[in-house]
Every structure is written in structure tokens, then in C-alpha cells.
Amino acid sequence: MNANFENAKTIQEELKWFQNVVDTRFKNYFEGQKIDILDVQPPSVEHQTSDYANCINEHKMNIEERAVLILSLIPHVKPSFLDFFFTKNKMYDVPYSEFGGLKHPMHNGFLPTGETVLFLLGGTNIEKRFELMKLFDKKHFFHLNSILFLEKSSSTEPFFSRQLLLSQEYLALFISGKKHKPDFSPHFPAKRIFTTYEWKDLVFSEHLTNGLDEIKNYILHGKKLKNKFQFGKQIKSGFKVLFTGPPGTGKTLTASWLGKEYKKDVYKVDLSMVVSKYIGETEKNLSRVFDLAESKDWILFFDEADALFGKRSTTSDSHDRYANQEVSFLLQRIEDFDGLVILCSNFKRNIDEAFFRRFQLVLNFEIPDVNQRRILWDKSKTEDFEYHKNVDIEYLSENYELTAASIVNILHYSILKCLNRKDGEDRIITINDINAGIRIEKIKQGKSIV
């Protein structure tokens, strides 16, 4: 059966039930009735297979949790449902503060807040409202699974004045039947990275191979050690790794490969962008990244770590002071993150020595040696193409100190030249092709051409 049809059917029944919940609360509030909200029973979804029903069943949601879930979805599927909350208090000619809610400049409907939840399910019962606050605790499955949350706002505003938001992932799941993977935006400063490379395609030194084994051990056993053994009390959450080395030596590729190998999404955050462009929004935006990453067991990859762990300088103005506050926030979140964090720097010497103790592992990605370059020249061309007899791989490997990325770029230029030739010659890479590629690569890097 169509996923959209199944979800729509379940949600329609849930809306009918929730309408009874809302009607009951308003009768209690305006007419003085005393009907327990928990007596308004929801429809059974025990034998339903829609994504919405599966979410309810998987988490064994009670009535209150189901009410919060459908309330978070309503602005997206039936905004007019909540129009009654615009009712004004005639005594003061203002909306009822008890109802909570927000209005957005681009949306005419009522947007529920935490206060809306407390009113609907707790009324004016202070004790009950205190109990309901647990629905937004960090230990609740709503938070742990990034299902829904209260939007972060100014610390001076009441906590429950924040907007109730359904995560983009679950919104997509309930509407389209497909899970949404967040991507880079002004409000989500991280981008998913991935690779098509397999282990056999990679060329690593013994040092890097051993280091990757250490990371593998953490991925396979780290959380078990932390949570199930007494020794876990002595160690900090997560595993922090620093990748250093010149551009093109495979730092980003390796992080992407780790995700592919161990079936984890890898999200890359450019720290130089975060601590400049997003000043003022950094905490809120990065909190969203960290919260999602922890709930989904992502690998976080921070590029340009010099911006975070670089040698400290004196603060010169308010902009710098604010940036330093953001850096402190980032450092703390990375420190507390219960997962694999990889930070990347092109130059190890740029990292403040005081920060090295924060890393469980430091891996240096060096320019490949002669033997590694020989392997890269051979592997990178793939079986689709072959070298002309005038191409001396031994000579190229010994005389050109190139990174893996540079070799791939040179072959890219060379193969495009091949494909421009007539049939029979369009799969053969000549030394002239390679020399032209080397010149282009050197010019790009600002190096002299001999």
C-alpha cells in the first residue's frame, strides 16, 4: 500500500481524536467541566503499519506523548485546526497567555509552543504541568531520537514560550514515507560527505593504517566500554581524533571512508565559517548539529580546526570577544560529544600545544613516499585506460612529490585529452598528456615550472 495513503489515514484518525482532546480542555477551562484529558482515548494503531503508527508503537507512546506528536505536525498538515487558539481574552482584549503560541510573519496560522502543550494537557494544574515538563527533558525519547523539540531562543524568555517543532526528518517521514537527511543551510552549518572509494582503492602508510585500526576499535567497542565496565568511569565521552597534513593527502576522504565502512553518516562542519559568518547564531545552529549527531550516531568532521584549536591571541574588540565565547561553546560541545569527532588541520604546528591533551589520537597525513606514489599512479588511472609505453611511472614517482589528490587531478586532465582523440587512441595516456597535467597542477599551486 502507498506510504502516503497509510500515513494520511493514520493521521486523519489521530486528528479526530486530538480534536476531542482540544474540545475537552476548552470545556474544562471555559465551562468549568472536570473531564480528565486522559479519559479521551486515542484510536488503536497496534496493527497499523504506517510510518506514523510505527513511530507511536516503537516508542510505546502514552496519550500525552501522542498529543504532543500530533500537535507538532498540525501546522504542516492542517494549520486551520488551531485557529481557535486565537480567541481573545475579552477582559483584556489580548490573546489568552495560557494558550501560548506564536505567529510568524510568513504564516497566518497559530504556531504551538511549550506553553500550548502545558495548557492542553495540564490546564491550570501546577503539579500536572510540572510532570509534563519531563516530555522535553534531554533523557526523553523525543530528544534522544530527535523527533521533536522546543526551538532554542533567548535565555531571558520563559523556556516554554519556545516554539514546538517537529524535526525535518520525521516531518519528511510522516508526509512522504522517506527519511530526510539534513543538509547545509544557514541554520544547519554542516554538510553530509561521502565517498565511492573502497579500502582497496586507498593507499595508506603503516602509521595511518594502525591509526585507523584504533578508530575502528572505538567504533566497535567504545560505547560498550564506557557504559558497561567500571573502567568507563575514568574516561571521557566519545573519541576525539586530529588529522593533520597538507591539502590533498586524504584527510576528508578518510573521514568519508570511515562512515561508509561502518555505515555511519559523516557530517562536515567548516569551523572557519562557523566562527565568523555565524556569529550570533552559532550556539543555536551548532546545538542542532550536535543534538542530531548524538541521536543518530553520526561521525562529526570539523575542517579548518586551526580556527578552534589554533594558537591563542589577545582579544582586540567585541567581535573577537564574542568569537571567543563561541569557541568556548564549541570546545565544550566537542568535549561532551558522545561519539567520534574528527578535527582536521593542514598544519600541525598551527595547533596550540595546550589542546593536544583533548585528543585521544593524532594522525599525520604526509605526502606519499615514492613507493606510495608508484601505487597511486597505477591505481588511479583505473582499468578503463592504459599508459603509453613512453610513460615511465618509476620516473614520475621519483621526481614529482605529489599528493594523491594531485595525481588524480593530473590524470583527470590527461584522460580528458585522451577522450578528445580518435578511436583507438582515446584510451591511451601519453607522457605529453601527463606533463601538461603536471604544469596545470603546479600553476594552480603557485609553484614554479621547470
Coordinates of C-alpha atoms in Angstrom, one line a residue:
M1 CA 0.0 0.0 0.0
N2 CA 1.2 3.6 -0.7
A3 CA 3.1 5.1 2.2
N4 CA 1.4 8.5 1.8
F5 CA -2.1 6.9 1.9
E6 CA -1.2 4.9 5.0
N7 CA 0.2 7.9 6.8
A8 CA -2.7 10.1 5.8
K9 CA -5.2 7.6 7.1
T10 CA -3.5 7.2 10.5
I11 CA -3.0 11.0 10.9
Q12 CA -6.6 11.7 9.9
E13 CA -7.8 9.4 12.7
E14 CA -5.3 11.0 15.1
L15 CA -6.6 14.4 14.3
K16 CA -10.2 13.4 15.1
W17 CA -9.1 12.1 18.5
F18 CA -7.0 15.3 19.1
Q19 CA -10.0 17.4 18.3
N20 CA -11.8 15.7 21.2
V21 CA -8.8 16.5 23.4
V22 CA -8.9 20.2 22.5
D23 CA -12.7 20.3 22.9
T24 CA -12.4 18.7 26.3
R25 CA -9.7 21.1 27.5
F26 CA -11.8 24.2 26.4
K27 CA -14.9 22.8 28.0
N28 CA -13.0 22.3 31.3
Y29 CA -11.5 25.8 31.0
F30 CA -14.4 27.9 29.9
E31 CA -17.4 25.9 31.2
G32 CA -16.0 24.5 34.4
Q33 CA -16.3 20.9 33.5
K34 CA -13.9 18.4 35.1
I35 CA -13.2 15.8 32.5
D36 CA -9.8 14.1 32.7
I37 CA -7.9 14.5 29.4
L38 CA -6.6 11.0 29.9
D39 CA -10.1 9.7 29.6
V40 CA -10.2 10.8 26.0
Q41 CA -8.9 7.6 24.4
P42 CA -6.9 7.7 21.2
P43 CA -7.5 5.3 18.3
S44 CA -5.7 2.0 18.4
V45 CA -2.7 1.8 16.0
E46 CA -1.4 -1.5 17.3
H47 CA -1.9 -3.3 13.9
Q48 CA -1.3 -0.4 11.6
T49 CA 1.9 -0.3 9.5
S50 CA 2.1 3.4 8.5
D51 CA 5.3 5.3 9.5
Y52 CA 3.3 7.4 11.9
A53 CA 1.8 4.4 13.6
N54 CA 5.2 2.7 13.7
C55 CA 6.7 5.7 15.5
I56 CA 3.9 5.6 18.1
N57 CA 4.3 1.8 18.6
E58 CA 8.1 1.8 18.5
H59 CA 8.3 4.2 21.4
K60 CA 5.2 2.9 23.2
M61 CA 3.8 6.4 23.4
N62 CA 1.2 7.3 26.0
I63 CA -1.7 9.6 25.5
E64 CA 0.2 12.7 26.4
E65 CA 3.1 11.9 24.1
R66 CA 0.8 11.1 21.2
A67 CA -0.9 14.5 21.8
V68 CA 2.4 16.3 21.6
L69 CA 3.4 14.5 18.5
I70 CA 0.2 15.3 16.6
L71 CA 0.3 18.9 17.8
S72 CA 3.8 19.3 16.4
L73 CA 2.6 18.0 13.0
I74 CA -0.6 20.1 12.7
P75 CA 0.9 23.4 11.5
H76 CA 2.3 21.4 8.5
V77 CA -0.8 19.4 7.5
K78 CA -3.8 21.3 8.9
P79 CA -3.0 24.8 10.2
S80 CA -6.6 25.9 10.4
F81 CA -7.1 23.3 13.1
L82 CA -5.5 25.6 15.7
D83 CA -7.3 28.8 14.8
F84 CA -9.5 28.6 17.9
F85 CA -6.4 29.4 19.9
F86 CA -6.5 33.0 18.5
T87 CA -9.6 33.5 20.8
K88 CA -9.0 36.8 22.7
N89 CA -9.5 37.3 26.4
K90 CA -12.4 39.8 26.4
M91 CA -11.4 41.3 29.7
Y92 CA -8.0 42.5 28.4
D93 CA -8.6 42.3 24.6
V94 CA -5.5 40.3 24.1
P95 CA -4.9 36.6 23.3
Y96 CA -5.0 34.2 26.3
S97 CA -1.5 34.0 27.6
E98 CA -2.4 30.5 28.9
F99 CA -2.6 29.2 25.3
G100 CA 0.9 30.1 24.4
G101 CA 1.6 30.1 20.7
L102 CA 3.5 32.2 18.2
K103 CA 2.7 33.9 15.0
H104 CA 5.2 34.0 12.1
P105 CA 5.4 36.9 9.6
M106 CA 5.1 34.4 6.7
H107 CA 2.4 32.2 8.2
N108 CA -1.1 33.2 9.3
G109 CA -1.7 30.2 11.5
F110 CA -1.2 29.6 15.2
L111 CA 2.2 28.0 16.0
P112 CA 2.1 26.0 19.2
T113 CA 4.7 26.4 21.9
G114 CA 5.6 24.5 25.0
E115 CA 3.0 26.6 26.9
T116 CA 0.3 25.3 24.4
V117 CA 1.3 21.7 25.4
L118 CA 1.1 22.5 29.1
F119 CA -2.3 24.1 28.8
L120 CA -3.9 21.4 26.7
L121 CA -2.6 18.5 28.8
G122 CA -2.3 20.2 32.2
G123 CA -4.7 23.0 32.3
T124 CA -4.1 25.2 35.3
N125 CA -2.9 22.3 37.5
I126 CA 0.6 23.3 38.5
E127 CA 1.6 19.8 39.7
K128 CA 0.5 18.3 36.4
R129 CA 2.3 21.0 34.4
F130 CA 5.5 20.1 36.3
E131 CA 5.1 16.5 35.3
L132 CA 4.5 17.4 31.7
M133 CA 7.8 19.3 31.6
K134 CA 9.6 15.9 31.5
L135 CA 8.4 15.5 27.9
F136 CA 11.1 17.9 26.9
D137 CA 13.8 16.6 29.1
K138 CA 17.1 15.5 27.3
K139 CA 16.5 12.0 28.6
H140 CA 13.1 11.7 26.9
F141 CA 12.9 9.7 23.7
F142 CA 11.6 12.8 21.9
H143 CA 15.1 14.4 22.4
L144 CA 17.2 11.2 22.3
N145 CA 15.7 10.4 18.8
S146 CA 15.4 14.0 17.6
I147 CA 11.7 13.6 17.0
L148 CA 10.6 17.0 18.2
F149 CA 11.9 19.8 20.4
L150 CA 11.3 23.3 21.6
E151 CA 13.2 25.8 19.5
K152 CA 16.1 27.4 21.2
S153 CA 15.6 31.1 21.8
S154 CA 16.8 33.9 24.1
S155 CA 17.8 32.7 27.5
T156 CA 15.8 35.6 29.0
E157 CA 12.5 34.2 27.7
P158 CA 10.4 31.6 29.6
F159 CA 11.5 28.1 28.5
F160 CA 8.0 27.0 27.4
S161 CA 7.5 30.1 25.3
R162 CA 9.6 28.4 22.7
Q163 CA 8.0 27.0 19.5
L164 CA 7.2 23.3 19.4
L165 CA 8.9 21.9 16.3
L166 CA 8.8 18.5 14.6
S167 CA 12.2 17.6 13.2
Q168 CA 12.7 17.7 9.5
E169 CA 13.5 14.0 9.4
Y170 CA 10.2 13.0 11.0
L171 CA 8.2 15.5 9.1
A172 CA 9.5 14.0 5.8
L173 CA 8.9 10.5 7.1
F174 CA 5.2 11.2 8.0
I175 CA 4.5 13.1 4.8
S176 CA 6.4 11.3 2.2
G177 CA 7.4 8.0 3.8
K178 CA 11.1 8.9 3.3
K179 CA 13.6 9.8 5.9
H180 CA 15.1 13.3 5.5
K181 CA 18.9 13.7 5.8
P182 CA 19.6 17.4 6.8
D183 CA 22.0 19.3 4.5
F184 CA 23.9 22.6 4.7
S185 CA 21.9 25.7 5.3
P186 CA 22.2 29.0 7.3
H187 CA 20.5 27.2 10.2
F188 CA 22.4 23.9 9.8
P189 CA 26.1 24.6 9.3
A190 CA 27.1 21.0 8.4
K191 CA 27.2 19.1 5.2
R192 CA 27.0 15.3 4.7
I193 CA 30.1 13.9 3.0
F194 CA 30.6 10.5 1.4
T195 CA 32.8 8.6 -0.9
T196 CA 32.7 5.9 -3.5
Y197 CA 36.2 4.6 -2.6
E198 CA 36.7 1.2 -1.2
W199 CA 39.5 0.1 1.1
K200 CA 41.3 -1.5 -1.9
D201 CA 41.4 2.0 -3.6
L202 CA 43.2 3.7 -0.7
V203 CA 46.9 3.9 -0.1
F204 CA 48.0 4.5 3.5
S205 CA 51.3 4.4 5.4
E206 CA 51.7 1.9 8.2
H207 CA 51.2 4.8 10.7
L208 CA 47.8 5.7 9.2
T209 CA 46.7 2.0 8.9
N210 CA 47.5 1.5 12.6
G211 CA 45.6 4.7 13.5
L212 CA 42.6 3.6 11.6
D213 CA 42.6 0.4 13.5
E214 CA 42.4 2.4 16.7
I215 CA 39.4 4.3 15.4
K216 CA 37.8 1.0 14.3
N217 CA 38.2 -0.3 17.9
Y218 CA 36.4 2.7 19.3
I219 CA 33.6 2.5 16.8
L220 CA 33.1 -1.2 17.6
H221 CA 33.7 -1.2 21.4
G222 CA 33.9 2.4 22.7
K223 CA 30.4 2.9 24.0
K224 CA 30.3 -0.6 25.4
L225 CA 33.5 0.1 27.4
K226 CA 32.1 3.5 28.6
N227 CA 28.7 2.1 29.7
K228 CA 29.2 -1.5 30.8
F229 CA 32.6 -1.6 32.6
Q230 CA 33.8 0.1 35.7
F231 CA 36.8 1.4 33.7
G232 CA 34.3 3.5 31.8
K233 CA 34.0 5.9 34.8
Q234 CA 37.6 7.0 34.2
I235 CA 37.3 8.0 30.6
K236 CA 35.6 10.9 28.9
S237 CA 32.7 10.6 26.5
G238 CA 33.4 10.0 22.8
F239 CA 36.7 9.7 20.9
K240 CA 38.4 12.8 19.5
V241 CA 40.9 12.5 16.7
L242 CA 43.1 15.1 15.0
F243 CA 44.0 14.7 11.3
T244 CA 46.9 16.9 10.2
G245 CA 48.7 17.2 6.9
P246 CA 48.9 19.2 3.7
P247 CA 45.8 19.6 1.5
G248 CA 45.2 16.6 -0.8
T249 CA 46.7 13.9 1.4
G250 CA 43.3 12.2 2.1
K251 CA 42.0 13.6 5.4
T252 CA 38.5 14.3 4.2
L253 CA 38.4 11.2 2.1
T254 CA 39.5 9.1 5.1
A255 CA 36.7 10.5 7.3
S256 CA 34.2 9.8 4.5
W257 CA 35.5 6.2 4.1
L258 CA 35.1 5.6 7.8
G259 CA 31.5 6.5 7.6
K260 CA 31.0 4.2 4.6
E261 CA 32.9 1.3 6.1
Y262 CA 31.0 1.4 9.4
K263 CA 27.6 2.5 8.0
K264 CA 27.5 5.9 9.7
D265 CA 26.7 9.3 8.2
V266 CA 29.6 11.8 8.3
Y267 CA 28.8 15.5 8.6
K268 CA 31.4 18.1 7.9
V269 CA 31.5 21.5 9.7
D270 CA 33.8 24.2 8.4
L271 CA 35.0 25.9 11.5
S272 CA 36.4 28.9 9.8
M273 CA 32.9 29.7 8.6
V274 CA 31.2 28.9 11.8
V275 CA 33.2 31.3 14.0
S276 CA 32.9 34.2 11.6
K277 CA 29.8 34.1 9.4
Y278 CA 27.5 32.6 12.0
I279 CA 28.5 34.8 15.0
G280 CA 25.3 35.4 17.0
E281 CA 23.7 32.2 15.8
T282 CA 26.5 29.8 16.4
E283 CA 25.2 28.2 19.6
K284 CA 21.7 27.6 18.3
N285 CA 22.8 26.3 14.9
L286 CA 25.6 24.1 16.2
S287 CA 23.4 22.8 19.1
R288 CA 21.1 21.4 16.4
V289 CA 24.1 19.7 14.7
F290 CA 25.4 18.2 17.9
D291 CA 22.0 17.0 19.1
L292 CA 21.2 15.3 15.8
A293 CA 24.7 13.8 15.5
E294 CA 24.4 12.3 19.0
S295 CA 20.9 10.9 18.5
K296 CA 21.8 9.5 15.0
D297 CA 25.4 8.3 15.9
W298 CA 27.0 10.4 13.2
I299 CA 30.7 11.0 12.8
L300 CA 31.4 14.7 13.0
F301 CA 34.2 16.0 10.9
F302 CA 35.5 19.6 11.6
D303 CA 37.5 21.1 8.9
E304 CA 39.9 24.0 9.5
A305 CA 40.4 23.1 13.1
D306 CA 43.0 25.9 13.4
A307 CA 40.1 28.2 13.9
L308 CA 39.2 26.4 17.0
F309 CA 42.5 24.9 18.4
G310 CA 44.9 27.4 16.9
K311 CA 47.4 29.4 18.9
R312 CA 45.6 31.8 21.1
S313 CA 45.9 35.5 20.6
T314 CA 44.8 38.5 22.6
T315 CA 41.3 39.8 22.3
S316 CA 41.1 43.1 20.5
D317 CA 37.5 44.0 20.1
S318 CA 33.9 43.0 20.9
H319 CA 33.7 40.9 17.8
D320 CA 36.8 38.9 18.9
R321 CA 35.3 38.5 22.4
Y322 CA 32.1 37.2 21.0
A323 CA 34.0 34.8 18.8
N324 CA 36.0 33.6 21.8
Q325 CA 32.7 32.9 23.6
E326 CA 31.6 30.8 20.5
V327 CA 34.9 28.9 20.5
S328 CA 34.4 28.1 24.2
F329 CA 31.0 26.8 23.5
L330 CA 32.3 24.7 20.6
L331 CA 35.1 23.3 22.7
Q332 CA 32.7 22.3 25.4
R333 CA 30.3 20.6 23.0
I334 CA 33.1 18.7 21.3
E335 CA 34.4 17.7 24.8
D336 CA 30.9 16.4 25.8
F337 CA 30.0 14.7 22.5
D338 CA 29.5 11.0 23.0
G339 CA 30.7 9.8 19.6
L340 CA 33.5 10.0 17.1
V341 CA 34.8 13.6 16.3
I342 CA 37.5 14.1 13.7
L343 CA 39.2 17.5 13.5
C344 CA 41.3 18.5 10.6
S345 CA 44.2 20.9 10.2
N346 CA 46.6 21.4 7.3
F347 CA 49.5 22.3 9.7
K348 CA 50.1 20.6 13.0
R349 CA 52.3 23.5 14.1
N350 CA 49.2 25.8 14.0
I351 CA 47.5 23.8 16.8
D352 CA 48.1 25.2 20.3
E353 CA 50.0 22.5 22.3
A354 CA 47.7 23.0 25.2
F355 CA 44.9 21.4 23.2
F356 CA 46.6 18.2 22.3
R357 CA 45.6 16.5 25.6
R358 CA 42.0 16.8 24.3
F359 CA 42.6 14.3 21.6
Q360 CA 42.7 10.5 22.0
L361 CA 44.6 10.1 18.7
V362 CA 46.6 12.3 16.3
L363 CA 47.2 11.1 12.8
N364 CA 49.6 12.9 10.4
F365 CA 48.8 12.6 6.7
E366 CA 52.1 13.0 4.9
I367 CA 52.8 13.5 1.2
P368 CA 53.0 9.9 -0.2
D369 CA 56.5 8.4 -0.5
V370 CA 58.0 7.1 -3.8
N371 CA 56.5 3.7 -3.4
Q372 CA 53.1 5.0 -2.4
R373 CA 53.2 7.4 -5.4
R374 CA 54.0 4.5 -7.7
I375 CA 50.9 2.6 -6.4
L376 CA 48.8 5.7 -6.8
W377 CA 49.9 6.3 -10.4
D378 CA 48.9 2.7 -11.2
K379 CA 45.6 2.5 -9.3
S380 CA 44.2 6.0 -10.0
K381 CA 44.1 5.6 -13.8
T382 CA 41.6 2.6 -13.4
E383 CA 41.3 -0.3 -15.8
D384 CA 39.5 1.8 -18.4
F385 CA 42.7 3.5 -19.5
E386 CA 46.3 2.5 -20.1
Y387 CA 49.7 4.3 -20.2
H388 CA 51.6 4.7 -23.4
K389 CA 54.9 3.0 -23.5
N390 CA 56.6 6.4 -23.3
V391 CA 55.2 6.9 -19.7
D392 CA 57.7 6.0 -17.1
I393 CA 55.8 5.6 -13.8
E394 CA 59.1 5.0 -11.9
Y395 CA 60.4 8.3 -13.1
L396 CA 57.2 10.2 -12.3
S397 CA 57.1 8.7 -8.8
E398 CA 60.7 9.5 -8.0
N399 CA 60.8 13.0 -9.5
Y400 CA 57.4 14.5 -8.6
E401 CA 56.5 14.9 -5.0
L402 CA 52.7 14.8 -5.4
T403 CA 49.7 14.2 -3.2
A404 CA 47.1 11.6 -4.0
A405 CA 44.7 14.4 -4.9
S406 CA 47.2 16.0 -7.3
I407 CA 47.9 12.7 -9.1
V408 CA 44.1 12.2 -9.6
N409 CA 43.8 15.8 -10.9
I410 CA 46.7 15.3 -13.3
L411 CA 45.1 12.1 -14.6
H412 CA 41.8 13.9 -14.9
Y413 CA 43.4 16.5 -17.3
S414 CA 45.2 13.7 -19.1
I415 CA 42.2 11.5 -19.7
L416 CA 40.1 14.4 -21.0
K417 CA 42.9 14.9 -23.6
C418 CA 42.7 11.2 -24.4
L419 CA 38.9 11.3 -25.0
N420 CA 39.4 14.1 -27.5
R421 CA 41.5 11.8 -29.7
K422 CA 40.2 9.4 -32.4
D423 CA 39.0 5.9 -31.6
G424 CA 41.9 3.5 -30.8
E425 CA 43.9 6.3 -29.2
D426 CA 41.2 7.6 -26.8
R427 CA 42.1 5.2 -24.0
I428 CA 45.9 5.7 -24.0
I429 CA 47.5 8.2 -21.7
T430 CA 50.7 9.7 -23.1
I431 CA 53.6 11.4 -21.4
N432 CA 52.6 14.7 -23.1
D433 CA 49.2 14.4 -21.5
I434 CA 50.7 13.9 -18.1
N435 CA 53.3 16.7 -18.5
A436 CA 50.5 19.1 -19.4
G437 CA 48.6 18.0 -16.4
I438 CA 51.6 18.5 -14.1
R439 CA 52.1 22.0 -15.4
I440 CA 48.4 22.9 -14.7
E441 CA 48.7 21.5 -11.2
K442 CA 51.9 23.4 -10.5
I443 CA 50.4 26.6 -11.7
K444 CA 47.3 26.1 -9.6
Q445 CA 49.5 25.5 -6.5
G446 CA 51.7 28.6 -7.3
K447 CA 54.8 26.5 -7.9
S448 CA 57.5 27.3 -10.4
I449 CA 57.6 25.3 -13.7
V450 CA 61.0 24.0 -14.7

